[in-house]
Amino acid sequence: PIDLGAARLITPRLARMHCCLPIHSDPGQLVVAMANPLDLIALEDIELATGLRVDPVVCTASEVERATDRAYGKGVGTS
């Protein structure tokens, strides 16, 4: 399940650019579903945007895209 409050911690543009979606947050930590959890640039971008330590979890790109459409709206943040 996606915590929409966590999803809103990053912009739709950032989520789509890195094929990732925050799914849960705890104090100081953000769990992020990612197609490539080893993408150090994405991890750094998310940490800089949120000020939280990122705990990446692997997810298929298609699952992330569908969840991103549900969380932000289809097509939001694509330009």
PDB file of N, CA and C in Angstrom:
ATOM      1  N   PRO A   1       0.826  -1.210   0.000  1.00  0.00           N
ATOM      2  CA  PRO A   1       0.000   0.000   0.000  1.00  0.00           C
ATOM      3  C   PRO A   1       0.864   1.265   0.000  1.00  0.00           C
ATOM      4  N   ILE A   2       0.377   2.259  -0.680  1.00  0.00           N
ATOM      5  CA  ILE A   2       1.098   3.518  -0.810  1.00  0.00           C
ATOM      6  C   ILE A   2       0.547   4.525   0.191  1.00  0.00           C
ATOM      7  N   ASP A   3       1.441   5.122   0.961  1.00  0.00           N
ATOM      8  CA  ASP A   3       1.088   6.219   1.847  1.00  0.00           C
ATOM      9  C   ASP A   3       1.135   7.484   1.002  1.00  0.00           C
ATOM     10  N   LEU A   4      -0.033   8.070   0.700  1.00  0.00           N
ATOM     11  CA  LEU A   4      -0.069   9.233  -0.171  1.00  0.00           C
ATOM     12  C   LEU A   4       0.670  10.422   0.437  1.00  0.00           C
ATOM     13  N   GLY A   5       0.720  10.498   1.757  1.00  0.00           N
ATOM     14  CA  GLY A   5       1.509  11.542   2.400  1.00  0.00           C
ATOM     15  C   GLY A   5       2.980  11.393   2.079  1.00  0.00           C
ATOM     16  N   ALA A   6       3.464  10.164   2.060  1.00  0.00           N
ATOM     17  CA  ALA A   6       4.858   9.903   1.700  1.00  0.00           C
ATOM     18  C   ALA A   6       5.084  10.212   0.225  1.00  0.00           C
ATOM     19  N   ALA A   7       4.155   9.812  -0.631  1.00  0.00           N
ATOM     20  CA  ALA A   7       4.288  10.053  -2.070  1.00  0.00           C
ATOM     21  C   ALA A   7       4.407  11.542  -2.364  1.00  0.00           C
ATOM     22  N   ARG A   8       3.718  12.346  -1.608  1.00  0.00           N
ATOM     23  CA  ARG A   8       3.722  13.794  -1.856  1.00  0.00           C
ATOM     24  C   ARG A   8       4.991  14.486  -1.368  1.00  0.00           C
ATOM     25  N   LEU A   9       5.901  13.739  -0.768  1.00  0.00           N
ATOM     26  CA  LEU A   9       7.154  14.338  -0.308  1.00  0.00           C
ATOM     27  C   LEU A   9       8.108  14.641  -1.468  1.00  0.00           C
ATOM     28  N   ILE A  10       7.855  14.041  -2.631  1.00  0.00           N
ATOM     29  CA  ILE A  10       8.642  14.392  -3.813  1.00  0.00           C
ATOM     30  C   ILE A  10       7.681  14.812  -4.923  1.00  0.00           C
ATOM     31  N   THR A  11       8.206  15.506  -5.895  1.00  0.00           N
ATOM     32  CA  THR A  11       7.370  15.967  -7.002  1.00  0.00           C
ATOM     33  C   THR A  11       7.085  14.824  -7.978  1.00  0.00           C
ATOM     34  N   PRO A  12       5.966  14.924  -8.687  1.00  0.00           N
ATOM     35  CA  PRO A  12       5.699  13.918  -9.719  1.00  0.00           C
ATOM     36  C   PRO A  12       6.825  13.860 -10.754  1.00  0.00           C
ATOM     37  N   ARG A  13       7.400  15.001 -11.087  1.00  0.00           N
ATOM     38  CA  ARG A  13       8.488  15.042 -12.059  1.00  0.00           C
ATOM     39  C   ARG A  13       9.687  14.218 -11.577  1.00  0.00           C
ATOM     40  N   LEU A  14      10.055  14.385 -10.314  1.00  0.00           N
ATOM     41  CA  LEU A  14      11.176  13.631  -9.747  1.00  0.00           C
ATOM     42  C   LEU A  14      10.860  12.137  -9.724  1.00  0.00           C
ATOM     43  N   ALA A  15       9.640  11.799  -9.347  1.00  0.00           N
ATOM     44  CA  ALA A  15       9.238  10.389  -9.298  1.00  0.00           C
ATOM     45  C   ALA A  15       9.324   9.744 -10.677  1.00  0.00           C
ATOM     46  N   ARG A  16       8.826  10.441 -11.683  1.00  0.00           N
ATOM     47  CA  ARG A  16       8.833   9.869 -13.032  1.00  0.00           C
ATOM     48  C   ARG A  16      10.239   9.852 -13.624  1.00  0.00           C
ATOM     49  N   MET A  17      11.024  10.880 -13.340  1.00  0.00           N
ATOM     50  CA  MET A  17      12.382  10.955 -13.880  1.00  0.00           C
ATOM     51  C   MET A  17      13.231   9.778 -13.408  1.00  0.00           C
ATOM     52  N   HIS A  18      13.051   9.375 -12.144  1.00  0.00           N
ATOM     53  CA  HIS A  18      13.861   8.299 -11.574  1.00  0.00           C
ATOM     54  C   HIS A  18      13.103   6.981 -11.438  1.00  0.00           C
ATOM     55  N   CYS A  19      11.883   6.915 -11.961  1.00  0.00           N
ATOM     56  CA  CYS A  19      11.053   5.712 -11.879  1.00  0.00           C
ATOM     57  C   CYS A  19      11.035   5.194 -10.436  1.00  0.00           C
ATOM     58  N   CYS A  20      10.526   6.055  -9.552  1.00  0.00           N
ATOM     59  CA  CYS A  20      10.483   5.720  -8.135  1.00  0.00           C
ATOM     60  C   CYS A  20       9.232   6.329  -7.510  1.00  0.00           C
ATOM     61  N   LEU A  21       8.856   5.833  -6.338  1.00  0.00           N
ATOM     62  CA  LEU A  21       7.715   6.380  -5.624  1.00  0.00           C
ATOM     63  C   LEU A  21       7.876   6.117  -4.132  1.00  0.00           C
ATOM     64  N   PRO A  22       7.868   7.185  -3.319  1.00  0.00           N
ATOM     65  CA  PRO A  22       7.873   6.984  -1.871  1.00  0.00           C
ATOM     66  C   PRO A  22       6.594   6.260  -1.455  1.00  0.00           C
ATOM     67  N   ILE A  23       6.731   5.236  -0.646  1.00  0.00           N
ATOM     68  CA  ILE A  23       5.551   4.463  -0.249  1.00  0.00           C
ATOM     69  C   ILE A  23       5.295   4.499   1.253  1.00  0.00           C
ATOM     70  N   HIS A  24       6.286   4.936   2.030  1.00  0.00           N
ATOM     71  CA  HIS A  24       6.121   4.974   3.478  1.00  0.00           C
ATOM     72  C   HIS A  24       7.170   5.916   4.068  1.00  0.00           C
ATOM     73  N   SER A  25       6.789   6.632   5.108  1.00  0.00           N
ATOM     74  CA  SER A  25       7.775   7.478   5.783  1.00  0.00           C
ATOM     75  C   SER A  25       7.697   7.277   7.285  1.00  0.00           C
ATOM     76  N   ASP A  26       8.840   7.342   7.887  1.00  0.00           N
ATOM     77  CA  ASP A  26       9.009   7.325   9.335  1.00  0.00           C
ATOM     78  C   ASP A  26       9.859   8.535   9.660  1.00  0.00           C
ATOM     79  N   PRO A  27       9.929   8.939  10.910  1.00  0.00           N
ATOM     80  CA  PRO A  27      10.793  10.069  11.235  1.00  0.00           C
ATOM     81  C   PRO A  27      12.228   9.823  10.749  1.00  0.00           C
ATOM     82  N   GLY A  28      12.691  10.693   9.860  1.00  0.00           N
ATOM     83  CA  GLY A  28      14.054  10.612   9.367  1.00  0.00           C
ATOM     84  C   GLY A  28      14.296   9.627   8.244  1.00  0.00           C
ATOM     85  N   GLN A  29      13.266   8.883   7.828  1.00  0.00           N
ATOM     86  CA  GLN A  29      13.456   7.836   6.828  1.00  0.00           C
ATOM     87  C   GLN A  29      12.297   7.801   5.844  1.00  0.00           C
ATOM     88  N   LEU A  30      12.615   7.501   4.597  1.00  0.00           N
ATOM     89  CA  LEU A  30      11.614   7.400   3.549  1.00  0.00           C
ATOM     90  C   LEU A  30      11.837   6.100   2.782  1.00  0.00           C
ATOM     91  N   VAL A  31      10.828   5.237   2.753  1.00  0.00           N
ATOM     92  CA  VAL A  31      10.898   3.998   1.983  1.00  0.00           C
ATOM     93  C   VAL A  31      10.420   4.318   0.571  1.00  0.00           C
ATOM     94  N   VAL A  32      11.257   4.003  -0.408  1.00  0.00           N
ATOM     95  CA  VAL A  32      10.978   4.361  -1.798  1.00  0.00           C
ATOM     96  C   VAL A  32      11.035   3.119  -2.676  1.00  0.00           C
ATOM     97  N   ALA A  33       9.942   2.843  -3.383  1.00  0.00           N
ATOM     98  CA  ALA A  33       9.918   1.765  -4.375  1.00  0.00           C
ATOM     99  C   ALA A  33      10.613   2.282  -5.623  1.00  0.00           C
ATOM    100  N   MET A  34      11.565   1.504  -6.136  1.00  0.00           N
ATOM    101  CA  MET A  34      12.368   1.951  -7.264  1.00  0.00           C
ATOM    102  C   MET A  34      12.606   0.815  -8.246  1.00  0.00           C
ATOM    103  N   ALA A  35      12.605   1.157  -9.531  1.00  0.00           N
ATOM    104  CA  ALA A  35      12.950   0.161 -10.541  1.00  0.00           C
ATOM    105  C   ALA A  35      14.439  -0.166 -10.464  1.00  0.00           C
ATOM    106  N   ASN A  36      15.261   0.819 -10.066  1.00  0.00           N
ATOM    107  CA  ASN A  36      16.698   0.599  -9.928  1.00  0.00           C
ATOM    108  C   ASN A  36      17.141   1.124  -8.563  1.00  0.00           C
ATOM    109  N   PRO A  37      17.095   0.292  -7.536  1.00  0.00           N
ATOM    110  CA  PRO A  37      17.450   0.761  -6.194  1.00  0.00           C
ATOM    111  C   PRO A  37      18.939   1.052  -6.020  1.00  0.00           C
ATOM    112  N   LEU A  38      19.748   0.780  -7.046  1.00  0.00           N
ATOM    113  CA  LEU A  38      21.173   1.079  -6.988  1.00  0.00           C
ATOM    114  C   LEU A  38      21.516   2.401  -7.682  1.00  0.00           C
ATOM    115  N   ASP A  39      20.502   3.131  -8.124  1.00  0.00           N
ATOM    116  CA  ASP A  39      20.705   4.408  -8.812  1.00  0.00           C
ATOM    117  C   ASP A  39      21.085   5.471  -7.777  1.00  0.00           C
ATOM    118  N   LEU A  40      22.383   5.690  -7.629  1.00  0.00           N
ATOM    119  CA  LEU A  40      22.882   6.605  -6.597  1.00  0.00           C
ATOM    120  C   LEU A  40      22.461   8.048  -6.842  1.00  0.00           C
ATOM    121  N   ILE A  41      22.331   8.447  -8.095  1.00  0.00           N
ATOM    122  CA  ILE A  41      21.885   9.807  -8.394  1.00  0.00           C
ATOM    123  C   ILE A  41      20.448   9.994  -7.942  1.00  0.00           C
ATOM    124  N   ALA A  42      19.588   9.007  -8.222  1.00  0.00           N
ATOM    125  CA  ALA A  42      18.199   9.082  -7.784  1.00  0.00           C
ATOM    126  C   ALA A  42      18.115   9.143  -6.262  1.00  0.00           C
ATOM    127  N   LEU A  43      18.867   8.290  -5.590  1.00  0.00           N
ATOM    128  CA  LEU A  43      18.847   8.276  -4.123  1.00  0.00           C
ATOM    129  C   LEU A  43      19.271   9.629  -3.569  1.00  0.00           C
ATOM    130  N   GLU A  44      20.317  10.197  -4.140  1.00  0.00           N
ATOM    131  CA  GLU A  44      20.793  11.499  -3.671  1.00  0.00           C
ATOM    132  C   GLU A  44      19.762  12.594  -3.955  1.00  0.00           C
ATOM    133  N   ASP A  45      19.163  12.584  -5.144  1.00  0.00           N
ATOM    134  CA  ASP A  45      18.145  13.576  -5.478  1.00  0.00           C
ATOM    135  C   ASP A  45      16.971  13.520  -4.503  1.00  0.00           C
ATOM    136  N   ILE A  46      16.532  12.318  -4.164  1.00  0.00           N
ATOM    137  CA  ILE A  46      15.397  12.158  -3.241  1.00  0.00           C
ATOM    138  C   ILE A  46      15.788  12.620  -1.846  1.00  0.00           C
ATOM    139  N   GLU A  47      16.982  12.257  -1.403  1.00  0.00           N
ATOM    140  CA  GLU A  47      17.433  12.695  -0.079  1.00  0.00           C
ATOM    141  C   GLU A  47      17.553  14.207  -0.008  1.00  0.00           C
ATOM    142  N   LEU A  48      18.065  14.836  -1.056  1.00  0.00           N
ATOM    143  CA  LEU A  48      18.179  16.292  -1.076  1.00  0.00           C
ATOM    144  C   LEU A  48      16.804  16.958  -1.098  1.00  0.00           C
ATOM    145  N   ALA A  49      15.860  16.378  -1.824  1.00  0.00           N
ATOM    146  CA  ALA A  49      14.518  16.957  -1.940  1.00  0.00           C
ATOM    147  C   ALA A  49      13.722  16.828  -0.643  1.00  0.00           C
ATOM    148  N   THR A  50      13.978  15.771   0.110  1.00  0.00           N
ATOM    149  CA  THR A  50      13.154  15.504   1.293  1.00  0.00           C
ATOM    150  C   THR A  50      13.856  15.758   2.618  1.00  0.00           C
ATOM    151  N   GLY A  51      15.180  15.706   2.604  1.00  0.00           N
ATOM    152  CA  GLY A  51      15.921  15.804   3.855  1.00  0.00           C
ATOM    153  C   GLY A  51      15.852  14.529   4.678  1.00  0.00           C
ATOM    154  N   LEU A  52      15.410  13.444   4.057  1.00  0.00           N
ATOM    155  CA  LEU A  52      15.257  12.159   4.743  1.00  0.00           C
ATOM    156  C   LEU A  52      16.229  11.133   4.171  1.00  0.00           C
ATOM    157  N   ARG A  53      16.595  10.157   4.988  1.00  0.00           N
ATOM    158  CA  ARG A  53      17.403   9.033   4.523  1.00  0.00           C
ATOM    159  C   ARG A  53      16.487   8.113   3.722  1.00  0.00           C
ATOM    160  N   VAL A  54      16.945   7.689   2.560  1.00  0.00           N
ATOM    161  CA  VAL A  54      16.130   6.854   1.676  1.00  0.00           C
ATOM    162  C   VAL A  54      16.456   5.386   1.894  1.00  0.00           C
ATOM    163  N   ASP A  55      15.404   4.602   2.078  1.00  0.00           N
ATOM    164  CA  ASP A  55      15.511   3.152   2.172  1.00  0.00           C
ATOM    165  C   ASP A  55      14.857   2.590   0.905  1.00  0.00           C
ATOM    166  N   PRO A  56      15.650   2.244  -0.125  1.00  0.00           N
ATOM    167  CA  PRO A  56      15.060   1.790  -1.386  1.00  0.00           C
ATOM    168  C   PRO A  56      14.599   0.335  -1.319  1.00  0.00           C
ATOM    169  N   VAL A  57      13.494   0.074  -2.002  1.00  0.00           N
ATOM    170  CA  VAL A  57      13.012  -1.298  -2.185  1.00  0.00           C
ATOM    171  C   VAL A  57      12.787  -1.505  -3.673  1.00  0.00           C
ATOM    172  N   VAL A  58      13.084  -2.701  -4.152  1.00  0.00           N
ATOM    173  CA  VAL A  58      12.982  -2.977  -5.583  1.00  0.00           C
ATOM    174  C   VAL A  58      11.528  -3.204  -5.993  1.00  0.00           C
ATOM    175  N   CYS A  59      11.223  -2.720  -7.187  1.00  0.00           N
ATOM    176  CA  CYS A  59       9.877  -2.842  -7.738  1.00  0.00           C
ATOM    177  C   CYS A  59      10.036  -2.787  -9.259  1.00  0.00           C
ATOM    178  N   THR A  60       9.169  -3.443 -10.001  1.00  0.00           N
ATOM    179  CA  THR A  60       9.288  -3.372 -11.455  1.00  0.00           C
ATOM    180  C   THR A  60       8.925  -1.978 -11.937  1.00  0.00           C
ATOM    181  N   ALA A  61       9.490  -1.594 -13.069  1.00  0.00           N
ATOM    182  CA  ALA A  61       9.212  -0.276 -13.635  1.00  0.00           C
ATOM    183  C   ALA A  61       7.726  -0.108 -13.917  1.00  0.00           C
ATOM    184  N   SER A  62       7.076  -1.144 -14.418  1.00  0.00           N
ATOM    185  CA  SER A  62       5.645  -1.029 -14.732  1.00  0.00           C
ATOM    186  C   SER A  62       4.812  -0.850 -13.463  1.00  0.00           C
ATOM    187  N   GLU A  63       5.185  -1.511 -12.379  1.00  0.00           N
ATOM    188  CA  GLU A  63       4.465  -1.331 -11.113  1.00  0.00           C
ATOM    189  C   GLU A  63       4.656   0.086 -10.579  1.00  0.00           C
ATOM    190  N   VAL A  64       5.881   0.607 -10.675  1.00  0.00           N
ATOM    191  CA  VAL A  64       6.144   1.976 -10.220  1.00  0.00           C
ATOM    192  C   VAL A  64       5.339   2.963 -11.057  1.00  0.00           C
ATOM    193  N   GLU A  65       5.300   2.779 -12.365  1.00  0.00           N
ATOM    194  CA  GLU A  65       4.548   3.682 -13.236  1.00  0.00           C
ATOM    195  C   GLU A  65       3.058   3.668 -12.917  1.00  0.00           C
ATOM    196  N   ARG A  66       2.486   2.490 -12.707  1.00  0.00           N
ATOM    197  CA  ARG A  66       1.060   2.409 -12.354  1.00  0.00           C
ATOM    198  C   ARG A  66       0.785   3.075 -11.011  1.00  0.00           C
ATOM    199  N   ALA A  67       1.648   2.824 -10.035  1.00  0.00           N
ATOM    200  CA  ALA A  67       1.475   3.431  -8.711  1.00  0.00           C
ATOM    201  C   ALA A  67       1.659   4.939  -8.773  1.00  0.00           C
ATOM    202  N   THR A  68       2.588   5.411  -9.600  1.00  0.00           N
ATOM    203  CA  THR A  68       2.809   6.846  -9.760  1.00  0.00           C
ATOM    204  C   THR A  68       1.581   7.497 -10.390  1.00  0.00           C
ATOM    205  N   ASP A  69       0.985   6.848 -11.372  1.00  0.00           N
ATOM    206  CA  ASP A  69      -0.252   7.361 -11.975  1.00  0.00           C
ATOM    207  C   ASP A  69      -1.362   7.459 -10.935  1.00  0.00           C
ATOM    208  N   ARG A  70      -1.461   6.458 -10.054  1.00  0.00           N
ATOM    209  CA  ARG A  70      -2.497   6.488  -9.003  1.00  0.00           C
ATOM    210  C   ARG A  70      -2.212   7.585  -7.979  1.00  0.00           C
ATOM    211  N   ALA A  71      -0.962   7.753  -7.612  1.00  0.00           N
ATOM    212  CA  ALA A  71      -0.609   8.708  -6.563  1.00  0.00           C
ATOM    213  C   ALA A  71      -0.693  10.159  -7.039  1.00  0.00           C
ATOM    214  N   TYR A  72      -0.256  10.435  -8.263  1.00  0.00           N
ATOM    215  CA  TYR A  72      -0.163  11.809  -8.748  1.00  0.00           C
ATOM    216  C   TYR A  72      -1.157  12.156  -9.840  1.00  0.00           C
ATOM    217  N   GLY A  73      -1.747  11.137 -10.454  1.00  0.00           N
ATOM    218  CA  GLY A  73      -2.620  11.382 -11.608  1.00  0.00           C
ATOM    219  C   GLY A  73      -1.858  11.038 -12.876  1.00  0.00           C
ATOM    220  N   LYS A  74      -2.535  10.463 -13.795  1.00  0.00           N
ATOM    221  CA  LYS A  74      -1.900  10.032 -15.044  1.00  0.00           C
ATOM    222  C   LYS A  74      -1.401  11.245 -15.819  1.00  0.00           C
ATOM    223  N   GLY A  75      -0.147  11.186 -16.215  1.00  0.00           N
ATOM    224  CA  GLY A  75       0.423  12.243 -17.034  1.00  0.00           C
ATOM    225  C   GLY A  75       0.968  13.435 -16.252  1.00  0.00           C
ATOM    226  N   VAL A  76       0.703  13.518 -14.949  1.00  0.00           N
ATOM    227  CA  VAL A  76       1.196  14.630 -14.152  1.00  0.00           C
ATOM    228  C   VAL A  76       2.702  14.485 -13.976  1.00  0.00           C
ATOM    229  N   GLY A  77       3.427  15.553 -14.248  1.00  0.00           N
ATOM    230  CA  GLY A  77       4.864  15.541 -14.068  1.00  0.00           C
ATOM    231  C   GLY A  77       5.629  14.913 -15.202  1.00  0.00           C
ATOM    232  N   THR A  78       4.982  14.776 -16.354  1.00  0.00           N
ATOM    233  CA  THR A  78       5.669  14.151 -17.479  1.00  0.00           C
ATOM    234  C   THR A  78       6.390  15.150 -18.363  1.00  0.00           C
ATOM    235  N   SER A  79       6.131  16.431 -18.189  1.00  0.00           N
ATOM    236  CA  SER A  79       6.806  17.415 -19.047  1.00  0.00           C
ATOM    237  C   SER A  79       7.818  18.216 -18.280  1.00  0.00           C
TER     238      SER A  79
END
